[in-house]
Short mmCIF file of C-alpha atoms and ligand atoms in Angstrom, two decimals:
data_model
loop_
_atom_site.label_atom_id
_atom_site.label_comp_id
_atom_site.label_asym_id
_atom_site.label_seq_id
_atom_site.Cartn_x
_atom_site.Cartn_y
_atom_site.Cartn_z
CA UNK L 20 162.85 114.60 77.99
CA UNK L 21 163.74 117.45 80.65
CA UNK L 22 165.15 117.27 83.73
CA UNK L 23 163.49 115.00 86.45
CA UNK L 24 161.20 116.21 89.05
CA UNK L 25 162.03 115.74 92.32
CA UNK L 26 159.87 113.82 95.25
CA UNK L 27 160.79 113.74 99.05
CA UNK L 28 158.76 111.27 100.53
CA UNK L 29 157.61 111.58 104.51
CA UNK L 30 156.82 108.40 105.84
CA UNK L 31 157.57 104.50 104.49
CA UNK L 32 154.67 102.37 105.77
CA UNK L 33 152.16 100.92 104.32
CA UNK L 34 150.60 103.62 101.94
CA UNK L 35 154.40 104.90 101.78
CA UNK L 36 155.94 101.48 100.55
CA UNK L 37 153.05 101.11 98.08
CA UNK L 38 153.52 104.82 96.43
CA UNK L 39 157.17 103.88 96.33
CA UNK L 40 156.73 100.57 94.38
CA UNK L 41 154.10 102.07 91.76
CA UNK L 42 156.20 104.94 91.38
CA UNK L 43 158.77 103.12 90.21
CA UNK L 44 156.39 100.34 88.53
CA UNK L 45 154.86 102.90 86.49
CA UNK L 46 157.88 105.28 85.61
CA UNK L 47 157.54 105.14 82.09
CA UNK L 48 153.68 105.72 81.58
CA UNK L 49 153.95 108.79 84.94
CA UNK L 50 156.70 110.55 82.51
CA UNK L 51 154.47 110.17 79.65
CA UNK L 52 151.78 111.68 82.31
CA UNK L 53 153.26 114.33 83.48
CA UNK L 54 155.85 115.30 80.81
CA UNK L 55 158.69 114.71 82.84
CA UNK L 56 160.12 111.98 84.33
CA UNK L 57 159.68 111.67 88.16
CA UNK L 58 162.52 111.22 90.69
CA UNK L 59 162.60 110.26 94.37
CA UNK L 60 164.79 112.21 96.28
CA UNK L 61 165.09 111.05 99.85
CA UNK L 62 163.16 109.28 102.29
CA UNK L 63 162.21 110.38 105.65
CA UNK L 64 162.07 108.02 108.18
CA UNK L 65 162.78 107.03 111.81
CA UNK L 66 164.38 104.01 111.73
CA UNK L 67 166.09 102.90 108.39
CA UNK L 68 166.64 99.63 109.47
CA UNK L 69 163.55 98.69 109.45
CA UNK L 70 163.23 99.68 105.58
CA UNK L 71 165.38 96.96 103.60
CA UNK L 72 163.30 97.81 100.58
CA UNK L 73 164.43 101.17 99.86
CA UNK L 74 168.01 102.10 98.45
CA UNK L 75 169.93 103.05 101.63
CA UNK L 76 171.33 105.97 99.30
CA UNK L 77 167.67 107.50 99.76
CA UNK L 78 166.90 107.15 103.42
CA UNK L 79 167.29 109.81 106.04
CA UNK L 80 165.83 110.38 109.13
CA UNK L 81 166.30 114.19 108.88
CA UNK L 82 163.29 115.20 107.61
CA UNK L 83 163.63 118.85 107.63
CA UNK L 84 166.92 119.10 105.55
CA UNK L 85 165.10 116.52 103.03
CA UNK L 86 161.98 118.80 102.51
CA UNK L 87 163.37 121.99 102.44
CA UNK L 88 166.43 120.92 99.92
CA UNK L 89 166.72 123.20 96.93
CA UNK L 90 166.22 120.31 94.20
CA UNK L 91 163.22 118.44 95.91
CA UNK L 92 160.11 119.96 94.44
CA UNK L 93 156.93 118.12 95.30
CA UNK L 94 156.89 116.40 99.06
CA UNK L 95 154.21 113.48 99.67
CA UNK L 96 153.45 112.95 103.63
CA UNK L 97 152.39 109.64 104.88
CA UNK L 98 153.62 109.98 108.48
CA UNK L 99 149.91 110.96 110.09
CA UNK L 100 149.80 112.44 112.95
CA UNK L 101 149.62 116.95 113.63
CA UNK L 102 153.73 117.03 114.53
CA UNK L 103 156.01 116.83 113.34
CA UNK L 104 154.22 116.64 110.21
CA UNK L 105 152.62 120.22 110.74
CA UNK L 106 155.88 121.83 110.75
CA UNK L 107 157.39 119.89 108.37
CA UNK L 108 154.52 120.60 105.51
CA UNK L 109 154.60 124.56 106.33
CA UNK L 110 158.38 124.43 106.02
CA UNK L 111 157.78 122.80 102.82
CA UNK L 112 155.55 125.16 101.52
CA UNK L 113 157.64 127.97 103.11
CA UNK L 114 160.24 126.94 100.58
CA UNK L 115 158.21 126.71 97.75
CA UNK L 116 157.01 122.74 97.23
CA UNK L 117 153.69 120.99 96.38
CA UNK L 118 152.70 118.85 98.72
CA UNK L 119 150.50 115.79 98.84
CA UNK L 120 148.92 114.49 101.76
CA UNK L 121 147.29 111.63 103.68
CA UNK L 122 146.92 113.41 107.30
CA UNK L 123 143.39 113.33 107.53
CA UNK L 124 144.20 114.38 111.24
CA UNK L 125 146.01 117.26 110.44
CA UNK L 126 143.82 118.89 107.43
CA UNK L 127 141.11 118.38 109.80
CA UNK L 128 142.68 120.25 112.90
CA UNK L 129 145.08 122.87 110.64
CA UNK L 130 143.37 123.18 107.58
CA UNK L 131 142.64 126.78 107.53
CA UNK L 132 146.75 126.82 108.11
CA UNK L 133 147.93 124.67 105.60
CA UNK L 134 145.59 126.24 102.97
CA UNK L 135 147.10 129.98 103.76
CA UNK L 136 150.47 128.45 103.56
CA UNK L 137 149.87 127.10 100.06
CA UNK L 138 148.03 130.14 98.76
CA UNK L 139 151.21 132.47 100.42
CA UNK L 140 153.14 130.00 98.61
CA UNK L 141 151.66 129.70 95.68
CA UNK L 142 152.02 126.24 95.39
CA UNK L 143 149.72 123.43 95.89
CA UNK L 144 148.29 121.51 98.92
CA UNK L 145 146.04 118.16 97.77
CA UNK L 146 144.94 115.42 100.31
CA UNK L 147 142.40 113.17 98.23
CA UNK L 148 143.80 110.03 100.03
CA UNK L 149 142.89 111.49 103.76
CA UNK L 150 139.43 111.16 102.96
CA UNK L 151 137.92 107.39 101.87
CA UNK L 152 141.31 105.84 100.47
CA UNK L 153 141.07 105.17 96.72
CA UNK L 154 137.93 106.74 96.13
CA UNK L 155 137.87 109.85 93.95
CA UNK L 156 135.89 112.58 96.17
CA UNK L 157 138.13 115.65 97.35
CA UNK L 158 138.74 117.11 93.84
CA UNK L 159 135.23 115.80 92.81
CA UNK L 160 134.22 118.41 95.46
CA UNK L 161 136.82 120.79 94.78
CA UNK L 162 136.52 120.90 91.14
CA UNK L 163 133.29 119.25 89.45
CA UNK L 164 131.36 120.52 91.62
CA UNK L 165 132.63 123.64 92.23
CA UNK L 166 129.95 125.36 89.66
CA UNK L 167 126.73 123.40 92.10
CA UNK L 168 125.30 124.33 95.53
CA UNK L 169 125.75 121.47 97.69
CA UNK L 170 123.01 120.17 100.38
CA UNK L 171 124.25 117.24 102.13
CA UNK L 172 126.95 114.69 102.22
CA UNK L 173 125.99 111.45 103.66
CA UNK L 174 129.59 109.17 104.07
CA UNK L 175 130.49 106.45 105.43
CA UNK L 176 133.84 107.06 105.54
CA UNK L 177 135.28 104.55 108.13
CA UNK L 178 135.66 101.00 106.92
CA UNK L 179 136.35 99.00 110.53
CA UNK L 180 133.23 99.93 111.46
CA UNK L 181 131.42 99.27 108.62
CA UNK L 182 132.61 95.98 109.23
CA UNK L 183 131.62 95.39 112.61
CA UNK L 184 128.15 96.77 112.25
CA UNK L 185 127.98 94.32 108.64
CA UNK L 186 128.69 91.59 110.69
CA UNK L 187 126.53 92.38 113.50
CA UNK L 188 123.38 92.67 111.03
CA UNK L 189 125.26 89.76 109.06
CA UNK L 190 125.24 87.12 112.77
CA UNK L 191 123.08 88.77 115.21
CA UNK L 192 126.60 89.58 117.62
CA UNK L 193 126.57 91.94 120.08
CA UNK L 194 129.04 94.93 119.97
CA UNK L 195 131.91 93.04 121.75
CA UNK L 196 131.59 90.02 120.03
CA UNK L 197 131.59 91.34 116.36
CA UNK L 198 134.51 93.67 117.66
CA UNK L 199 136.69 90.51 118.60
CA UNK L 200 136.07 89.12 115.35
CA UNK L 201 137.13 92.39 113.44
CA UNK L 202 140.40 92.34 115.41
CA UNK L 203 141.02 88.65 115.31
CA UNK L 204 140.35 89.24 110.86
CA UNK L 205 143.02 92.02 111.17
CA UNK L 206 140.00 94.37 110.34
CA UNK L 207 140.29 96.55 113.86
CA UNK L 208 143.95 97.56 115.13
CA UNK L 209 144.71 97.01 118.79
CA UNK L 210 143.58 99.69 120.06
CA UNK L 211 140.38 100.59 117.99
CA UNK L 212 139.33 103.89 119.64
CA UNK L 213 140.12 105.77 117.14
CA UNK L 214 137.55 104.13 114.11
CA UNK L 215 134.71 102.40 116.84
CA UNK L 216 134.58 105.89 119.06
CA UNK L 217 133.97 108.13 116.08
CA UNK L 218 137.02 110.51 115.86
CA UNK L 219 138.32 108.87 112.62
CA UNK L 220 135.29 109.90 110.61
CA UNK L 221 134.69 112.65 112.55
CA UNK L 222 138.04 114.23 111.12
CA UNK L 223 136.68 112.88 108.06
CA UNK L 224 133.45 114.65 107.95
CA UNK L 225 135.21 118.17 108.99
CA UNK L 226 137.42 117.94 105.20
CA UNK L 227 134.35 116.84 103.22
CA UNK L 228 132.20 119.49 105.45
CA UNK L 229 134.69 122.19 104.94
CA UNK L 230 135.14 121.24 100.71
CA UNK L 231 131.66 121.08 100.46
CA UNK L 232 130.26 124.20 101.90
CA UNK L 233 133.08 126.41 101.78
CA UNK L 234 133.44 127.23 105.28
CA UNK L 235 136.61 126.21 107.44
CA UNK L 236 135.47 123.61 109.76
CA UNK L 237 137.30 121.70 112.23
CA UNK L 238 137.38 118.20 113.89
CA UNK L 239 136.04 120.50 117.51
CA UNK L 240 133.29 121.25 115.59
CA UNK L 241 131.99 118.36 114.51
CA UNK L 242 129.39 116.39 117.05
CA UNK L 243 130.50 113.03 117.40
CA UNK L 244 129.04 109.38 118.89
CA UNK L 245 130.90 106.34 118.22
CA UNK L 246 129.07 102.62 117.72
CA UNK L 247 130.46 100.83 120.81
CA UNK L 248 126.24 101.29 122.48
CA UNK L 249 124.84 100.08 119.42
CA UNK L 250 123.22 96.85 120.25
CA UNK L 251 122.42 93.40 118.99
CA UNK L 252 118.48 95.01 119.53
CA UNK L 253 119.24 97.63 117.97
CA UNK L 254 120.30 96.25 114.79
CA UNK L 255 117.10 93.88 114.69
CA UNK L 256 114.73 96.78 115.88
CA UNK L 257 116.46 98.36 112.49
CA UNK L 258 115.61 95.25 110.31
CA UNK L 259 111.86 95.17 111.65
CA UNK L 260 111.62 98.68 110.31
CA UNK L 261 113.08 97.76 106.79
CA UNK L 262 116.28 99.28 108.64
CA UNK L 263 120.12 98.74 108.56
CA UNK L 264 122.58 100.43 110.96
CA UNK L 265 125.28 102.59 109.73
CA UNK L 266 128.20 104.76 111.26
CA UNK L 267 127.60 108.09 109.15
CA UNK L 268 129.33 111.39 108.84
CA UNK L 269 126.54 113.94 107.48
CA UNK L 270 127.19 117.06 106.33
CA UNK L 271 124.38 119.23 105.45
CA UNK L 272 123.80 122.85 105.14
CA UNK L 273 120.15 123.72 106.78
CA UNK L 274 118.66 126.54 106.06
CA UNK L 275 117.74 129.97 107.98
CA UNK L 276 114.01 128.78 107.95
CA UNK L 277 114.57 125.93 110.47
CA UNK L 278 115.12 127.97 113.30
CA UNK L 279 118.29 128.18 115.49
CA UNK L 280 118.52 130.21 118.61
CA UNK L 281 122.33 130.38 118.03
CA UNK L 282 122.23 131.02 114.06
CA UNK L 283 118.78 132.71 114.19
CA UNK L 284 119.68 134.26 110.47
CA UNK L 285 121.26 132.94 107.52
CA UNK L 286 121.92 129.40 106.68
CA UNK L 287 123.73 127.34 109.27
CA UNK L 288 126.24 124.07 108.80
CA UNK L 289 125.30 120.87 110.50
CA UNK L 290 128.64 118.41 110.62
CA UNK L 291 128.43 115.04 112.67
CA UNK L 292 129.04 112.01 112.99
CA UNK L 293 126.55 109.04 114.91
CA UNK L 294 125.20 105.52 114.35
CA UNK L 295 121.40 106.07 112.50
CA UNK L 296 119.11 103.42 110.78
CA UNK L 297 118.78 103.59 107.07
CA UNK L 298 116.50 102.35 104.51
CA UNK L 299 117.77 99.04 102.97
CA UNK L 300 116.63 100.50 99.67
CA UNK L 301 118.84 103.52 100.45
CA UNK L 302 122.20 103.53 98.44
CA UNK L 303 124.62 103.80 101.41
CA UNK L 304 122.57 100.50 103.24
CA UNK L 305 123.97 98.36 100.48
CA UNK L 306 128.06 99.28 101.79
CA UNK L 307 129.10 96.29 103.54
CA UNK L 308 132.43 94.96 104.86
CA UNK L 309 135.02 97.37 105.30
CA UNK L 310 133.99 99.56 101.99
CA UNK L 311 133.62 103.48 102.13
CA UNK L 312 130.53 105.14 100.24
CA UNK L 313 129.83 108.88 100.26
CA UNK L 314 126.07 110.28 98.96
CA UNK L 315 126.18 113.33 97.69
CA UNK L 316 122.82 115.53 97.22
CA UNK L 317 123.70 118.98 95.49
CA UNK L 318 121.00 121.23 93.98
CA UNK L 319 121.46 120.93 90.21
CA UNK L 320 123.45 117.89 90.13
CA UNK L 321 120.81 115.39 92.21
CA UNK L 322 122.42 112.75 94.14
CA UNK L 323 125.79 111.15 93.24
CA UNK L 324 127.60 107.82 94.99
CA UNK L 325 131.35 107.89 95.23
CA UNK L 326 132.07 103.91 96.58
CA UNK L 327 135.45 102.09 97.09
CA UNK L 328 137.94 100.82 99.49
CA UNK L 329 138.68 103.18 102.17
CA UNK L 330 141.64 102.11 103.30
CA UNK L 331 144.65 99.77 102.66
CA UNK L 332 148.30 100.68 100.91
CA UNK L 333 147.60 100.37 97.77
CA UNK L 334 144.01 101.73 97.12
CA UNK L 335 145.39 104.35 99.19
CA UNK L 336 148.46 105.18 97.34
CA UNK L 337 146.52 104.77 94.36
CA UNK L 338 144.74 108.16 95.44
CA UNK L 339 148.18 109.48 96.47
CA UNK L 340 149.86 109.38 93.39
CA UNK L 341 146.56 110.67 91.51
CA UNK L 342 147.12 113.79 93.46
CA UNK L 343 151.31 113.20 92.80
CA UNK L 344 150.63 113.50 89.21
CA UNK L 345 147.97 116.63 89.58
CA UNK L 346 150.40 118.40 91.33
CA UNK L 347 153.56 117.70 89.40
CA UNK L 348 151.68 118.61 86.08
CA UNK L 349 150.74 121.95 87.69
CA UNK L 350 154.60 122.37 88.61
CA UNK L 351 155.60 121.46 84.67
CA UNK L 352 153.09 123.94 83.77
CA UNK L 353 154.08 126.79 86.02
CA UNK L 354 150.85 126.74 87.85
CA UNK L 355 148.96 126.37 91.35
CA UNK L 356 145.78 123.86 90.94
CA UNK L 357 142.62 125.50 92.90
CA UNK L 358 143.14 126.04 96.22
CA UNK L 359 140.35 125.23 98.85
CA UNK L 360 138.27 128.30 99.47
CA UNK L 361 136.43 129.40 102.59
CA UNK L 362 134.68 132.99 101.81
CA UNK L 363 131.32 131.09 102.57
CA UNK L 364 131.85 130.83 106.24
CA UNK L 365 128.97 129.05 107.73
CA UNK L 366 128.48 128.83 110.94
CA UNK L 367 128.63 125.66 112.68
CA UNK L 368 125.05 124.64 114.38
CA UNK L 369 125.39 123.26 118.00
CA UNK L 370 123.79 119.74 117.59
CA UNK L 371 120.78 120.13 119.79
CA UNK L 372 119.66 122.55 117.27
CA UNK L 373 120.28 120.53 114.06
CA UNK L 374 117.15 118.48 113.22
CA UNK L 375 116.70 114.83 113.51
CA UNK L 376 114.75 112.07 113.67
CA UNK L 377 114.79 109.05 116.69
CA UNK L 378 113.33 105.63 116.08
CA UNK L 379 112.46 104.95 119.90
CA UNK L 380 111.86 101.26 121.39
CA UNK L 381 109.86 100.55 124.47
CA UNK L 382 108.36 97.99 126.33
CA UNK L 383 105.39 99.09 128.24
CA UNK L 384 102.56 97.66 130.15
CA UNK L 385 99.92 97.01 127.42
CA UNK L 386 97.07 98.90 129.27
CA UNK L 387 94.28 101.56 128.56
CA UNK L 388 95.78 105.32 128.55
CA UNK L 389 99.65 103.89 128.01
CA UNK L 390 99.93 104.91 124.34
CA UNK L 391 98.39 108.10 125.43
CA UNK L 392 100.88 109.10 127.86
CA UNK L 393 103.56 107.74 125.85
CA UNK L 394 102.30 109.69 123.16
CA UNK L 395 101.67 113.32 125.81
CA UNK L 396 105.52 112.92 126.34
CA UNK L 397 106.40 113.45 122.52
CA UNK L 398 103.94 116.34 122.50
CA UNK L 399 105.28 118.41 125.25
CA UNK L 400 108.77 118.15 123.57
CA UNK L 401 107.60 119.54 120.37
CA UNK L 402 108.46 116.39 118.78
CA UNK L 403 105.79 114.83 116.20
CA UNK L 404 105.61 111.02 115.92
CA UNK L 405 105.46 110.02 112.24
CA UNK L 406 104.91 105.81 112.75
CA UNK L 407 103.73 103.74 116.16
CA UNK L 408 103.74 100.26 116.18
CA UNK L 409 102.71 97.97 118.89
CA UNK L 410 103.32 94.39 119.48
CA UNK L 411 101.18 93.06 122.16
CA UNK L 412 102.48 89.91 124.39
CA UNK L 413 100.47 89.30 127.82
CA UNK L 414 100.17 92.21 129.89
CA UNK L 415 103.52 93.98 128.39
CA UNK L 416 104.02 95.35 124.67
CA UNK L 417 106.40 96.65 122.60
CA UNK L 418 105.75 100.42 121.10
CA UNK L 419 108.28 101.35 118.03
CA UNK L 420 108.29 104.75 117.38
CA UNK L 421 109.66 106.62 114.68
CA UNK L 422 109.69 110.53 115.43
CA UNK L 423 109.41 113.29 112.60
CA UNK L 424 112.43 115.96 112.32
CA UNK L 425 112.56 117.54 116.00
CA UNK L 426 115.91 119.47 117.14
CA UNK L 427 118.01 116.76 118.35
CA UNK L 428 117.78 118.27 122.20
CA UNK L 429 113.77 118.04 122.22
CA UNK L 430 114.14 114.17 121.09
CA UNK L 431 116.83 112.98 123.71
CA UNK L 432 114.88 114.96 126.44
CA UNK L 433 111.84 113.09 125.25
CA UNK L 434 113.51 109.97 125.61
CA UNK L 435 115.18 111.27 128.98
CA UNK L 436 111.46 111.49 130.19
CA UNK L 437 110.06 108.81 128.79
CA UNK L 438 113.09 106.69 130.65
CA UNK L 439 111.42 108.21 134.09
CA UNK L 440 107.90 107.04 133.08
CA UNK L 441 105.75 104.12 135.50
CA UNK L 442 104.37 103.17 132.58
CA UNK L 443 107.36 101.95 130.59
CA UNK L 444 109.52 98.91 131.64
CA UNK L 445 112.30 99.86 129.64
CA UNK L 446 113.87 101.88 126.74
CA UNK L 447 115.26 99.25 124.68
CA UNK L 448 116.25 101.23 121.72
CA UNK L 449 117.22 104.81 120.63
CA UNK L 450 118.62 105.36 117.71
CA UNK L 451 118.59 108.48 114.98
CA UNK L 452 117.08 107.53 111.15
CA UNK L 453 118.38 109.18 108.05
CA UNK L 454 116.82 109.04 104.96
CA UNK L 455 113.19 108.02 105.47
CA UNK L 456 110.64 109.72 102.86
N1 LIG W 522 140.90 103.61 110.51
C1 LIG W 522 140.69 103.84 109.01
C2 LIG W 522 139.34 102.81 108.55
C3 LIG W 522 141.14 103.91 107.72
O1 LIG W 522 138.84 102.25 109.13
O2 LIG W 522 138.40 103.36 107.97
C4 LIG W 522 142.05 105.08 108.15
O3 LIG W 522 140.99 105.99 107.48
#
């Protein structure tokens, strides 16, 4: 057997320590699969005293020297955040090392810079663990589906928010109560902002859209709404129309025929993260608790669903090790694997011009002409109504309206107008709807 491939590990938290352990436990199998042994050359951490499980001679605080060491072949980065990860990975690639990263924020913000650096250096840049943890998703998009045309990628890519929404649906609790329970159970971070406000899902959406549509999409291109405004009423209203509420990351190719003042010719891509009602018959509706799933629609393949654990040390380490084996095999063969391509360069469409559907529940006076004046507000904004249900109670009634698809700005403007109407006593629930026939 030839000389070992040497790996530098950046970071040794939950994922890094699982990677180290699995590398050691599965050494013989990994050697057989790769064709050469893999050896850990060093582990860069901030506080070596906190890692008694790592042999002392491997620990270093000098990550830059480690990633550029001549004997290192591969770098695995599990520290997260933009800096110093960005500088370290660029230095590693410039020095000819292939890189495996689990860093969604970095890939979403600096994907083009990193892919260009990988291409310039002729090395690999793999990051399966950056989106949806253990679920094989990025390599299927980048490789298995490279011969197809993707229409949509819709995912539940944040376990914390899916856990909270699942528990709201199960118990009838409000958002605050469900968040407190998720924190207590260890499913939500002490500072849950990145998850609850949709930043984590938006970074993942940018990565998914970039790969799915061969176009550079940054986190800042992604429209984002979190789940803190989702109420127990929203969840109950969803159930009444046979739906459930999920935080969705939606990446779709919008045909040029769907008019866009900003991009009047050619297809564009719409990338958004927001809570939405989906029918309980939709495959994503069955994804509960902290699980993740991604639903893909492609021209030739049709519908595909990827499901599994989106976080946690071992599941994420599985994705990291899968990438490690892939880049190590490429190294042994003296090749680089497929890089992400941005050749299509599709523009991102503003949310205001993105076609969406709304569910709106209103408390109204139950008297002649009210439904007509409400319907008139939809018509005035060019929004077509798909269904209306009225539940009467005394001189009051609840109107539940689901629209057809219209530009998001027209739907939002309609809701604003409804809020100001004398006949409308209250707009009790507004949520976008996805996946209805
Ligand atoms: N915080 C993420 C989640 C996992 O709740 O799914 C890491 O991306």
